[in-house]
């Protein structure tokens, strides 16, 4: 596979790399933006609620032990 003279010139002077980085950066920003806009799945929210309840229970158990001394 031969590369065009423009590509070879851009690669030599670094412009090809810069434009490739700019393109990748733009695609990553668009992807991250789309992920941010997605909702949180109900199953994940349920798991977070269970974790919160378990942490509260552990904290309450420690509080009861501390006051019993």
mmCIF file of the C-alpha atoms, coordinates in Angstrom:
data_MODEL
# 
_entry.id   MODEL 
# 
loop_
_atom_site.group_PDB 
_atom_site.id 
_atom_site.type_symbol 
_atom_site.label_atom_id 
_atom_site.label_alt_id 
_atom_site.label_comp_id 
_atom_site.label_asym_id 
_atom_site.label_entity_id 
_atom_site.label_seq_id 
_atom_site.pdbx_PDB_ins_code 
_atom_site.Cartn_x 
_atom_site.Cartn_y 
_atom_site.Cartn_z 
_atom_site.occupancy 
_atom_site.B_iso_or_equiv 
_atom_site.pdbx_formal_charge 
_atom_site.auth_seq_id 
_atom_site.auth_comp_id 
_atom_site.auth_asym_id 
_atom_site.auth_atom_id 
_atom_site.pdbx_PDB_model_num 
ATOM 1  C CA . UNK A 1 1  ? 0.000   0.000  0.000  1.00 0.00 ? 1  UNK A CA 1 
ATOM 2  C CA . UNK A 1 2  ? 1.492   3.319  -1.023 1.00 0.00 ? 2  UNK A CA 1 
ATOM 3  C CA . UNK A 1 3  ? 0.717   6.547  0.730  1.00 0.00 ? 3  UNK A CA 1 
ATOM 4  C CA . UNK A 1 4  ? -0.108  9.748  -1.059 1.00 0.00 ? 4  UNK A CA 1 
ATOM 5  C CA . UNK A 1 5  ? 2.585   12.435 -1.186 1.00 0.00 ? 5  UNK A CA 1 
ATOM 6  C CA . UNK A 1 6  ? 0.336   14.710 0.890  1.00 0.00 ? 6  UNK A CA 1 
ATOM 7  C CA . UNK A 1 7  ? 0.084   12.081 3.625  1.00 0.00 ? 7  UNK A CA 1 
ATOM 8  C CA . UNK A 1 8  ? 3.821   11.473 3.604  1.00 0.00 ? 8  UNK A CA 1 
ATOM 9  C CA . UNK A 1 9  ? 4.480   15.210 3.810  1.00 0.00 ? 9  UNK A CA 1 
ATOM 10 C CA . UNK A 1 10 ? 2.003   15.654 6.649  1.00 0.00 ? 10 UNK A CA 1 
ATOM 11 C CA . UNK A 1 11 ? 3.526   12.710 8.505  1.00 0.00 ? 11 UNK A CA 1 
ATOM 12 C CA . UNK A 1 12 ? 6.997   14.208 8.167  1.00 0.00 ? 12 UNK A CA 1 
ATOM 13 C CA . UNK A 1 13 ? 5.981   17.587 9.518  1.00 0.00 ? 13 UNK A CA 1 
ATOM 14 C CA . UNK A 1 14 ? 3.640   16.222 12.207 1.00 0.00 ? 14 UNK A CA 1 
ATOM 15 C CA . UNK A 1 15 ? 0.397   17.662 10.828 1.00 0.00 ? 15 UNK A CA 1 
ATOM 16 C CA . UNK A 1 16 ? -1.039  14.220 10.174 1.00 0.00 ? 16 UNK A CA 1 
ATOM 17 C CA . UNK A 1 17 ? -0.563  13.275 13.789 1.00 0.00 ? 17 UNK A CA 1 
ATOM 18 C CA . UNK A 1 18 ? -2.187  16.485 14.988 1.00 0.00 ? 18 UNK A CA 1 
ATOM 19 C CA . UNK A 1 19 ? -5.233  16.017 12.778 1.00 0.00 ? 19 UNK A CA 1 
ATOM 20 C CA . UNK A 1 20 ? -5.527  12.378 13.861 1.00 0.00 ? 20 UNK A CA 1 
ATOM 21 C CA . UNK A 1 21 ? -5.433  13.427 17.523 1.00 0.00 ? 21 UNK A CA 1 
ATOM 22 C CA . UNK A 1 22 ? -8.044  16.118 16.892 1.00 0.00 ? 22 UNK A CA 1 
ATOM 23 C CA . UNK A 1 23 ? -10.331 13.591 15.218 1.00 0.00 ? 23 UNK A CA 1 
ATOM 24 C CA . UNK A 1 24 ? -9.926  11.058 18.012 1.00 0.00 ? 24 UNK A CA 1 
ATOM 25 C CA . UNK A 1 25 ? -10.510 13.768 20.623 1.00 0.00 ? 25 UNK A CA 1 
ATOM 26 C CA . UNK A 1 26 ? -13.719 14.878 18.932 1.00 0.00 ? 26 UNK A CA 1 
ATOM 27 C CA . UNK A 1 27 ? -15.000 11.300 18.741 1.00 0.00 ? 27 UNK A CA 1 
ATOM 28 C CA . UNK A 1 28 ? -14.183 10.655 22.398 1.00 0.00 ? 28 UNK A CA 1 
ATOM 29 C CA . UNK A 1 29 ? -15.926 13.854 23.486 1.00 0.00 ? 29 UNK A CA 1 
ATOM 30 C CA . UNK A 1 30 ? -19.026 12.863 21.505 1.00 0.00 ? 30 UNK A CA 1 
ATOM 31 C CA . UNK A 1 31 ? -18.982 9.378  23.041 1.00 0.00 ? 31 UNK A CA 1 
ATOM 32 C CA . UNK A 1 32 ? -18.576 10.692 26.600 1.00 0.00 ? 32 UNK A CA 1 
ATOM 33 C CA . UNK A 1 33 ? -21.386 13.183 25.996 1.00 0.00 ? 33 UNK A CA 1 
ATOM 34 C CA . UNK A 1 34 ? -23.699 10.372 24.852 1.00 0.00 ? 34 UNK A CA 1 
ATOM 35 C CA . UNK A 1 35 ? -22.810 8.302  27.929 1.00 0.00 ? 35 UNK A CA 1 
ATOM 36 C CA . UNK A 1 36 ? -23.557 11.262 30.208 1.00 0.00 ? 36 UNK A CA 1 
ATOM 37 C CA . UNK A 1 37 ? -27.002 11.615 28.646 1.00 0.00 ? 37 UNK A CA 1 
ATOM 38 C CA . UNK A 1 38 ? -27.928 7.965  29.255 1.00 0.00 ? 38 UNK A CA 1 
ATOM 39 C CA . UNK A 1 39 ? -30.172 7.218  32.184 1.00 0.00 ? 39 UNK A CA 1 
ATOM 40 C CA . UNK A 1 40 ? -29.098 5.074  35.106 1.00 0.00 ? 40 UNK A CA 1 
ATOM 41 C CA . UNK A 1 41 ? -30.534 1.545  34.807 1.00 0.00 ? 41 UNK A CA 1 
ATOM 42 C CA . UNK A 1 42 ? -33.117 0.602  37.454 1.00 0.00 ? 42 UNK A CA 1 
ATOM 43 C CA . UNK A 1 43 ? -31.116 -2.474 38.435 1.00 0.00 ? 43 UNK A CA 1 
ATOM 44 C CA . UNK A 1 44 ? -28.098 -0.309 39.234 1.00 0.00 ? 44 UNK A CA 1 
ATOM 45 C CA . UNK A 1 45 ? -30.220 2.104  41.292 1.00 0.00 ? 45 UNK A CA 1 
ATOM 46 C CA . UNK A 1 46 ? -31.627 -0.848 43.243 1.00 0.00 ? 46 UNK A CA 1 
ATOM 47 C CA . UNK A 1 47 ? -28.115 -2.094 43.978 1.00 0.00 ? 47 UNK A CA 1 
ATOM 48 C CA . UNK A 1 48 ? -27.077 1.378  45.166 1.00 0.00 ? 48 UNK A CA 1 
ATOM 49 C CA . UNK A 1 49 ? -30.100 1.516  47.487 1.00 0.00 ? 49 UNK A CA 1 
ATOM 50 C CA . UNK A 1 50 ? -29.189 -1.890 48.945 1.00 0.00 ? 50 UNK A CA 1 
ATOM 51 C CA . UNK A 1 51 ? -25.630 -0.711 49.502 1.00 0.00 ? 51 UNK A CA 1 
ATOM 52 C CA . UNK A 1 52 ? -26.859 2.435  51.264 1.00 0.00 ? 52 UNK A CA 1 
ATOM 53 C CA . UNK A 1 53 ? -29.121 0.359  53.524 1.00 0.00 ? 53 UNK A CA 1 
ATOM 54 C CA . UNK A 1 54 ? -26.273 -2.038 54.370 1.00 0.00 ? 54 UNK A CA 1 
ATOM 55 C CA . UNK A 1 55 ? -23.936 0.855  55.196 1.00 0.00 ? 55 UNK A CA 1 
ATOM 56 C CA . UNK A 1 56 ? -26.570 2.489  57.417 1.00 0.00 ? 56 UNK A CA 1 
ATOM 57 C CA . UNK A 1 57 ? -27.096 -0.824 59.211 1.00 0.00 ? 57 UNK A CA 1 
ATOM 58 C CA . UNK A 1 58 ? -23.361 -1.219 59.850 1.00 0.00 ? 58 UNK A CA 1 
ATOM 59 C CA . UNK A 1 59 ? -23.113 2.377  61.105 1.00 0.00 ? 59 UNK A CA 1 
ATOM 60 C CA . UNK A 1 60 ? -26.112 1.853  63.403 1.00 0.00 ? 60 UNK A CA 1 
ATOM 61 C CA . UNK A 1 61 ? -24.572 -1.356 64.770 1.00 0.00 ? 61 UNK A CA 1 
ATOM 62 C CA . UNK A 1 62 ? -21.340 0.494  65.590 1.00 0.00 ? 62 UNK A CA 1 
ATOM 63 C CA . UNK A 1 63 ? -23.283 3.330  67.227 1.00 0.00 ? 63 UNK A CA 1 
ATOM 64 C CA . UNK A 1 64 ? -25.154 0.902  69.475 1.00 0.00 ? 64 UNK A CA 1 
ATOM 65 C CA . UNK A 1 65 ? -21.902 -0.836 70.475 1.00 0.00 ? 65 UNK A CA 1 
ATOM 66 C CA . UNK A 1 66 ? -20.215 2.495  71.260 1.00 0.00 ? 66 UNK A CA 1 
ATOM 67 C CA . UNK A 1 67 ? -23.047 3.668  73.520 1.00 0.00 ? 67 UNK A CA 1 
ATOM 68 C CA . UNK A 1 68 ? -23.233 0.301  75.311 1.00 0.00 ? 68 UNK A CA 1 
ATOM 69 C CA . UNK A 1 69 ? -19.708 0.684  76.713 1.00 0.00 ? 69 UNK A CA 1 
# 
